[in-house]
CSV table of C-alpha atoms and ligand atoms in Angstrom, one decimal:
chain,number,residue,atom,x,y,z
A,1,UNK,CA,110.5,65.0,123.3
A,2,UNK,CA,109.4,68.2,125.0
A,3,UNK,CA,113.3,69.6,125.0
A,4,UNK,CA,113.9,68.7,121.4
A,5,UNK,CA,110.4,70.3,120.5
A,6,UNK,CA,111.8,73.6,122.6
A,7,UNK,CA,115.2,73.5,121.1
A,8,UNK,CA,113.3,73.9,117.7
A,9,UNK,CA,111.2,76.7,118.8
A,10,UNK,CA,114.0,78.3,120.7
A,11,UNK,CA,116.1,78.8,117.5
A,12,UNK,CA,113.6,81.0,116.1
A,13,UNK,CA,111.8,82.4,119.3
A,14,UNK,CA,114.7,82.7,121.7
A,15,UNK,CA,114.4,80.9,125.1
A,16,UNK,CA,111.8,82.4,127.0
A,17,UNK,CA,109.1,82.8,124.4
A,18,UNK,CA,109.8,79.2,123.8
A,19,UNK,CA,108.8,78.4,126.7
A,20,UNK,CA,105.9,80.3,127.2
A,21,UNK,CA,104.3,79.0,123.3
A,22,UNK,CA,105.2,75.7,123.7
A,23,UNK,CA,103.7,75.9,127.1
A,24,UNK,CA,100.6,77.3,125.3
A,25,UNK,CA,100.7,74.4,122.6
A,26,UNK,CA,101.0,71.5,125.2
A,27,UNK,CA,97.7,73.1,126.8
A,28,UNK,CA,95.9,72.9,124.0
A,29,UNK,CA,97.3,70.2,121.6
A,30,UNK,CA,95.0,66.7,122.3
A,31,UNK,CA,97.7,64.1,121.1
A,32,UNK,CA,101.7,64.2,121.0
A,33,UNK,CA,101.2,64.4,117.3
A,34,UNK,CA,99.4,67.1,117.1
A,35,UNK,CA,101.5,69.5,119.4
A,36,UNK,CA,104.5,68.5,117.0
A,37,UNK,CA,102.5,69.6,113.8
A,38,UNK,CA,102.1,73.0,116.2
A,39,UNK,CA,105.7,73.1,116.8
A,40,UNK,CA,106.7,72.3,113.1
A,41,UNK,CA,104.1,75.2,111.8
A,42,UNK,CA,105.7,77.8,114.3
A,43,UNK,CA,109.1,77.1,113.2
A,44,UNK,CA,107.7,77.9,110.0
A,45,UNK,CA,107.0,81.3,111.0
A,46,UNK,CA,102.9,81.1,111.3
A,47,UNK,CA,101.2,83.5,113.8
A,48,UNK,CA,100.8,81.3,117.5
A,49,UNK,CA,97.2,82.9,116.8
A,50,UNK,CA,96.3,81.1,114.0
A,51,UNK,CA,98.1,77.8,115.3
A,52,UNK,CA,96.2,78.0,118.5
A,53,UNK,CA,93.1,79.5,116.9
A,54,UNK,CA,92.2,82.0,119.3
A,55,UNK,CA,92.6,85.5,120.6
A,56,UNK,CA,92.0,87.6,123.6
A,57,UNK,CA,90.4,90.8,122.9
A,58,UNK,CA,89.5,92.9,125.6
A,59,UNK,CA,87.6,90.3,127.8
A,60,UNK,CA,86.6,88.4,124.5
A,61,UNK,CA,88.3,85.3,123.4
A,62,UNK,CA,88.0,85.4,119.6
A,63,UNK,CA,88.2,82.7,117.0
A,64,UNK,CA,91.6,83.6,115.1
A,65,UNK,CA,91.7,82.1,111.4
A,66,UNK,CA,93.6,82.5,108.2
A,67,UNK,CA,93.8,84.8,106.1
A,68,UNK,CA,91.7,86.7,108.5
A,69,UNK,CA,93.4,89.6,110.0
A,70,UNK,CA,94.3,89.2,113.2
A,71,UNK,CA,92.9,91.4,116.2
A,72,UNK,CA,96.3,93.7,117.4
A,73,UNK,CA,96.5,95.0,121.1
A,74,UNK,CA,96.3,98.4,119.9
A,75,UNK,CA,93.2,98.2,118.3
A,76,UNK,CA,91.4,96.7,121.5
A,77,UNK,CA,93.5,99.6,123.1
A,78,UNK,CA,91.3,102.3,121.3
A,79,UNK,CA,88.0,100.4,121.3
A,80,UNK,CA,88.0,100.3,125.2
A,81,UNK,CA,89.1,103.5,125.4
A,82,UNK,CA,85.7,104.2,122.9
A,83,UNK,CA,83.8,102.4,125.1
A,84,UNK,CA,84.8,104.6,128.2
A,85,UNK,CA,83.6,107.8,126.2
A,86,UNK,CA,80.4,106.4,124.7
A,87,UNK,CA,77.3,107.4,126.6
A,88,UNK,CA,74.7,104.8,125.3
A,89,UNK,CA,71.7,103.9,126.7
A,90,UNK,CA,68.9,101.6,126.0
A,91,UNK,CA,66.4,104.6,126.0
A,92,UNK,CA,68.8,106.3,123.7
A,93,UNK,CA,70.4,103.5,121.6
A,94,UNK,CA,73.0,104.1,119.5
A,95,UNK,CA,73.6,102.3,115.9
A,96,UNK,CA,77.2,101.8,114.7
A,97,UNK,CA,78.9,100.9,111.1
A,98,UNK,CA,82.3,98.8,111.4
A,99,UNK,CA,83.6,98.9,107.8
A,100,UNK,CA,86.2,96.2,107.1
A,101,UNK,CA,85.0,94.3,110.4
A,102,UNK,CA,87.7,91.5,109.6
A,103,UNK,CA,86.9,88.6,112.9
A,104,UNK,CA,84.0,91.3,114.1
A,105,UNK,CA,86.6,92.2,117.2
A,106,UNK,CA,85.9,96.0,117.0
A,107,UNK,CA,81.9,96.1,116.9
A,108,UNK,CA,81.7,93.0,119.1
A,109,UNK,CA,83.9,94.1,121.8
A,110,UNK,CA,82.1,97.6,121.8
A,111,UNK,CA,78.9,95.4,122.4
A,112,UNK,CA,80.2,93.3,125.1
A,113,UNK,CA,81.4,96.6,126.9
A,114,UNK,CA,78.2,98.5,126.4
A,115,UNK,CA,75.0,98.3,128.2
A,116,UNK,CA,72.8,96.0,126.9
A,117,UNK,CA,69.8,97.4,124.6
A,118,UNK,CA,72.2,100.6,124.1
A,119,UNK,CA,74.2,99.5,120.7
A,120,UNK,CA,73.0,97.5,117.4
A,121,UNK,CA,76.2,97.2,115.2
A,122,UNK,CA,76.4,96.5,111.5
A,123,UNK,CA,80.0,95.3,110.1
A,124,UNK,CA,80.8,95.2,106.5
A,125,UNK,CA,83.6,93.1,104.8
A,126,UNK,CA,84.9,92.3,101.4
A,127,UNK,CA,86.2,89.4,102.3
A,128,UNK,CA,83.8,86.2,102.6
A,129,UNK,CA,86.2,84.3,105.3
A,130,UNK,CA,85.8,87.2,107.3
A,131,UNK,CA,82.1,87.6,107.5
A,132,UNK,CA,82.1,83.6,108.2
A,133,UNK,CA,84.6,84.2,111.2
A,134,UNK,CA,82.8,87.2,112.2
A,135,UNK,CA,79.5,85.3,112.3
A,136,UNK,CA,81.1,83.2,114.6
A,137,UNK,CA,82.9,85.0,116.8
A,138,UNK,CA,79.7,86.8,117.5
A,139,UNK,CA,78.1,83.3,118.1
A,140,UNK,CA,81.1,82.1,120.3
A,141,UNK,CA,80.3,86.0,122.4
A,142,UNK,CA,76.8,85.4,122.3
A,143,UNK,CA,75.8,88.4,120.6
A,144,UNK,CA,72.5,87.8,118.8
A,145,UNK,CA,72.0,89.5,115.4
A,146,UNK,CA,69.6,92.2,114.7
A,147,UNK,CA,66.5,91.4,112.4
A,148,UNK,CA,66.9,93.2,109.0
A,149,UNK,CA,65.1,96.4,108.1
A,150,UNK,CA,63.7,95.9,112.4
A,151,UNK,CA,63.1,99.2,113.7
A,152,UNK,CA,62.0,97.7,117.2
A,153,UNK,CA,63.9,98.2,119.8
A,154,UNK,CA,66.4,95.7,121.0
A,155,UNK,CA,66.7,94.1,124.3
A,156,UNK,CA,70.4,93.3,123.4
A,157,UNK,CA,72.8,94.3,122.0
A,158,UNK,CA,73.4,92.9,118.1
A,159,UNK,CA,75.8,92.4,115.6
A,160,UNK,CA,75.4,91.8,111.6
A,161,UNK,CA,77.8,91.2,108.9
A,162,UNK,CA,77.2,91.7,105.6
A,163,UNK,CA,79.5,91.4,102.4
A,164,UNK,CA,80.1,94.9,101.3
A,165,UNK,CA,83.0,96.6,99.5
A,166,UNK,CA,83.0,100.4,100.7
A,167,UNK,CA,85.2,101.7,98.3
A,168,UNK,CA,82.3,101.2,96.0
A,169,UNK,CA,81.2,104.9,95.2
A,170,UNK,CA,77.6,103.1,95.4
A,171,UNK,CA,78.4,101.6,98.9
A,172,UNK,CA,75.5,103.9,100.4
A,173,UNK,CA,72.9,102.3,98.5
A,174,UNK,CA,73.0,99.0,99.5
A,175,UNK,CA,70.3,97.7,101.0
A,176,UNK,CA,72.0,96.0,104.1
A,177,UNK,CA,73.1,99.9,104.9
A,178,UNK,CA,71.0,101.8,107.4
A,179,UNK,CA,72.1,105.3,107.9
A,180,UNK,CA,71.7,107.1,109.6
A,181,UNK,CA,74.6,106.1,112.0
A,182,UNK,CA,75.6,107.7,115.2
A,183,UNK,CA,79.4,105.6,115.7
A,184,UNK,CA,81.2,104.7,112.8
A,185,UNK,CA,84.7,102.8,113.2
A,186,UNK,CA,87.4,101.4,110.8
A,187,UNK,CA,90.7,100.0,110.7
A,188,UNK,CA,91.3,99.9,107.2
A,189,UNK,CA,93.9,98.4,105.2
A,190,UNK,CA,96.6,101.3,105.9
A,191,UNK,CA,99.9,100.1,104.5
A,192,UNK,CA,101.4,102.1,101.9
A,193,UNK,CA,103.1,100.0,99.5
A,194,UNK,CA,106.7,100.4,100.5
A,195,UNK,CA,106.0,99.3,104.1
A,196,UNK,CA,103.9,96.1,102.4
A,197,UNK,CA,107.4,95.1,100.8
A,198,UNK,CA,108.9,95.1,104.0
A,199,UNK,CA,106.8,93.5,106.0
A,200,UNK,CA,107.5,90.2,107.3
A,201,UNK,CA,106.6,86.8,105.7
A,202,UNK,CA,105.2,85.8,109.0
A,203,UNK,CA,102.6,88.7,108.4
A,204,UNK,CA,102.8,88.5,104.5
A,205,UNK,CA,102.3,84.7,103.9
A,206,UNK,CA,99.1,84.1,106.1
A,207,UNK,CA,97.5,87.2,106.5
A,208,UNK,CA,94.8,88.3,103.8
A,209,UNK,CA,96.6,91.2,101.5
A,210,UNK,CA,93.1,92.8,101.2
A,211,UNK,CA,93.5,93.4,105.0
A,212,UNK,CA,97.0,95.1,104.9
A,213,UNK,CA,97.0,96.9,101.6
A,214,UNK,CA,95.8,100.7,101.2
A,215,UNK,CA,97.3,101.4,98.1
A,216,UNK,CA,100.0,103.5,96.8
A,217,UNK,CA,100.5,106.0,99.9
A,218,UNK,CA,98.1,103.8,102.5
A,219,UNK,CA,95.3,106.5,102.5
A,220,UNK,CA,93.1,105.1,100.3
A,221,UNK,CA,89.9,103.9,102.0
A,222,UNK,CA,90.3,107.2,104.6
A,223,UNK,CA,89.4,109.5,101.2
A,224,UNK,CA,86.2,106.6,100.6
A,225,UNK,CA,85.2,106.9,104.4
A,226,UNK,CA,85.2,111.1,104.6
A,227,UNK,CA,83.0,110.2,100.9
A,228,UNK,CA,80.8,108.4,102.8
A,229,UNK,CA,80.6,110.9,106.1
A,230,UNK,CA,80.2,113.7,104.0
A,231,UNK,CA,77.0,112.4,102.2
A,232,UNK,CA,73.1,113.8,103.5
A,233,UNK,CA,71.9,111.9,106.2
A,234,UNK,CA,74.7,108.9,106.1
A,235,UNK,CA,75.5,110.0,109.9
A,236,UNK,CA,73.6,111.7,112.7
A,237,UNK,CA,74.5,115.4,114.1
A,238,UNK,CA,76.6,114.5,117.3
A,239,UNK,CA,78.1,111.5,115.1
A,240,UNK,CA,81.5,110.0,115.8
A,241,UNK,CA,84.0,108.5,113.4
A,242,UNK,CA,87.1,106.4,114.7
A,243,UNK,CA,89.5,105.2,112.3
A,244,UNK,CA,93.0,103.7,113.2
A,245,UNK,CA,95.9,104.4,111.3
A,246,UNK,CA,99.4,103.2,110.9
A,247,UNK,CA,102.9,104.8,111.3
A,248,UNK,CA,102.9,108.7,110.5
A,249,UNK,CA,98.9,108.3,109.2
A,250,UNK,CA,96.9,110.7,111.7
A,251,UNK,CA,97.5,113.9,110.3
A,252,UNK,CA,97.2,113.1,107.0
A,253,UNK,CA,93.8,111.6,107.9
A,254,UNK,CA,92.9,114.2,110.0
A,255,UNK,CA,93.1,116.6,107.5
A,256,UNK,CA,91.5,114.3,105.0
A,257,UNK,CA,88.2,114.2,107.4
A,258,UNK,CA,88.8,118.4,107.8
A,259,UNK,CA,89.0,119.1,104.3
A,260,UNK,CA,86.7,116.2,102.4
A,261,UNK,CA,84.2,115.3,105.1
A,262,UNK,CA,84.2,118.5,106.2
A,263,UNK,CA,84.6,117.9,109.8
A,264,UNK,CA,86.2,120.8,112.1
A,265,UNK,CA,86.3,118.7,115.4
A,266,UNK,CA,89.1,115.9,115.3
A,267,UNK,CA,91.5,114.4,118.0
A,268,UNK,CA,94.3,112.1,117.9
A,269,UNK,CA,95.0,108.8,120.5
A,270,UNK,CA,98.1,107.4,120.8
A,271,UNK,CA,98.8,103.6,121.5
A,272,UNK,CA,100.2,102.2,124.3
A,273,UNK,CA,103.3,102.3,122.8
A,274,UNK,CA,102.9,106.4,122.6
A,275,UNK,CA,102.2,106.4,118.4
A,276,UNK,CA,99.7,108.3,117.0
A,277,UNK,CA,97.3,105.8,116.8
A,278,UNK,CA,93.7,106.7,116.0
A,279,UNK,CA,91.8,109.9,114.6
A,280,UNK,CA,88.3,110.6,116.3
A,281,UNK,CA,86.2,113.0,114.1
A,282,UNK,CA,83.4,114.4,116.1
A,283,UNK,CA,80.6,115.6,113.8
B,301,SAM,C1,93.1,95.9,108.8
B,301,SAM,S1,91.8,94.7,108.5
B,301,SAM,C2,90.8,95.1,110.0
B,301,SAM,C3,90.0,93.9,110.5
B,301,SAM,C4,89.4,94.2,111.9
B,301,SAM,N1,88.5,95.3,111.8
B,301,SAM,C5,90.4,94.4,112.9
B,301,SAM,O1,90.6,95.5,113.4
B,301,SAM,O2,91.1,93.4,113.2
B,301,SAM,C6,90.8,95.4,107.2
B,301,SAM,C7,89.6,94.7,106.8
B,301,SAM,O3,89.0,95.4,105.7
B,301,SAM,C8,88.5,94.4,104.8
B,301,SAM,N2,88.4,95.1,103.5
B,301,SAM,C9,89.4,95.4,102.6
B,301,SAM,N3,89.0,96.1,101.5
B,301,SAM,C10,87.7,96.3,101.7
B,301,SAM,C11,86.6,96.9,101.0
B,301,SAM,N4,86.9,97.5,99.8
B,301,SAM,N5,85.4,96.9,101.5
B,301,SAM,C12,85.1,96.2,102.7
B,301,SAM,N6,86.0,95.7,103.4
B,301,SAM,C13,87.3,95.7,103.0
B,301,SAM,C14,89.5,93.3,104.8
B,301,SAM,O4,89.0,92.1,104.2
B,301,SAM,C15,89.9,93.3,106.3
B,301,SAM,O5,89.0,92.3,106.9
């Protein structure tokens, strides 16, 4: 049973990543059954994330489900490395907006990794599967949520998620938003059309399109962000603004938060993989 079930996975994943999945499967699959249906859906090309239904983030292990996107190592790569340069404190909290917060792994990572009482964090999605997962990944992390409208100070630190489309000219006047911020982050939908047609269907068929697609040239929801950083009192002096970005991105959207956010301090981080992988734009 277990050979035939690796010979399947083996045609698609080659030998040693059969072993190590099916490996992963047999751990967490409660009948025979059930690890076949595993096997069968692999084969098929669906994310071992989704299958197995988690994700390690950081020190997190968070709830993975479609068509939510699914936290990538180079995103927790540049959220640690955020961490490591954030000096909060719970006598000088800090208050962050995560826009397209997807499974919440960006905000609630940055809360884990922070003192406690130094960080409340808002994220905003589009998409209502992803507030739901986002809700409970920040159950599953025990990250309490912060009480609407509170201006006490928190003990913890806290996560919300709201439904919120930021590309909405109007997106600043909702009343779940509560500028001014000191930390904002995204990673936006950045795929520019002709990458989105050549992406593969093990990406294409699960994943949530709203997650992937940033319009005609990718750069879409950068020029919404700089709208947003460049309004009165939407961000605090001393701010900071991290947004990832995909292949050949950062100095387009480095010059998008020089020229429309007016912003004249930026830097670039690469990935562990050396790209260019995130734009930090110190206010
Ligand atoms: C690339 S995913 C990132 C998810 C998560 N932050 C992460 O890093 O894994 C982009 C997210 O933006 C959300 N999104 C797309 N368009 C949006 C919009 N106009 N307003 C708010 N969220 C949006 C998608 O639903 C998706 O969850």
């Amino acid at each position: 049973m277990a050979s035939k079930l690796l010979s399947i996975l083996a045609t698609s994943l080659g030998p040693t990543q059969a072993r190590l999945e099916l490996k992963w499967m047999q751990q967490q699959a409660r009948h025979p059954a059930q690890l076949t249906e595993m096997v069968t859906r692999r084969s098929r090309g669906e994310p071992l994330q989704y299958i197995l239904g988690s994700q390690p983030f950081g020190p997190l292990n968070l709830l993975t489900r479609p068509p939510v996107l699914i936290p990538r190592p180079e995103t927790e790569h540049w959220v640690i490395k955020l961490a490591d340069r954030t000096s909060a404190s719970p006598t000088s909290p800090k208050s962050l907006l995560d826009l397209g917060t997807g499974s919440g792994c960006i905000p609630l990572l940055l809360c884990h990794l922070l003192p406690q009482g130094s960080l409340r964090t808002h994220g905003v999605d589009i998409s209502p599967q992803a507030l739901d997962l986002a809700k409970e990944n920040a159950a599953v992390c025990g990250i309490p949520p912060s009480s609407p409208g509170s201006c006490a100070r928190n003990t913890r630190n806290t996560f919300t998620a709201t439904l919120g489309n930021f590309l909405d000219p109007m997106f600043s006047e909702d009343a779940t938003i509560d500028p001014p911020y000191d930390i904002i982050t995204c990673n936006p939908p950045y795929i520019p059309w002709h990458e989105y047609l050549k992406l593969p269907r093990s990406v294409t068929a699960y994943e949530d399109p709203k997650a992937l697609f940033g319009g005609p040239t990718g750069l879409d929801f950068y020029h919404a962000i700089a709208h947003l950083v460049r309004q009165t009192n939407f961000i605090r002096p001393g701010a900071v603004v991290a947004l990832e970005v995909g292949h050949n991105q950062a100095q387009d959207v480095e010059r998008i938060m020089r020229v429309h956010a007016h912003v004249r301090d930026t830097e670039i981080w690469p990935d562990p993989w050396g790209k260019q992988r995130t734009v930090l734009a110190h206010l």
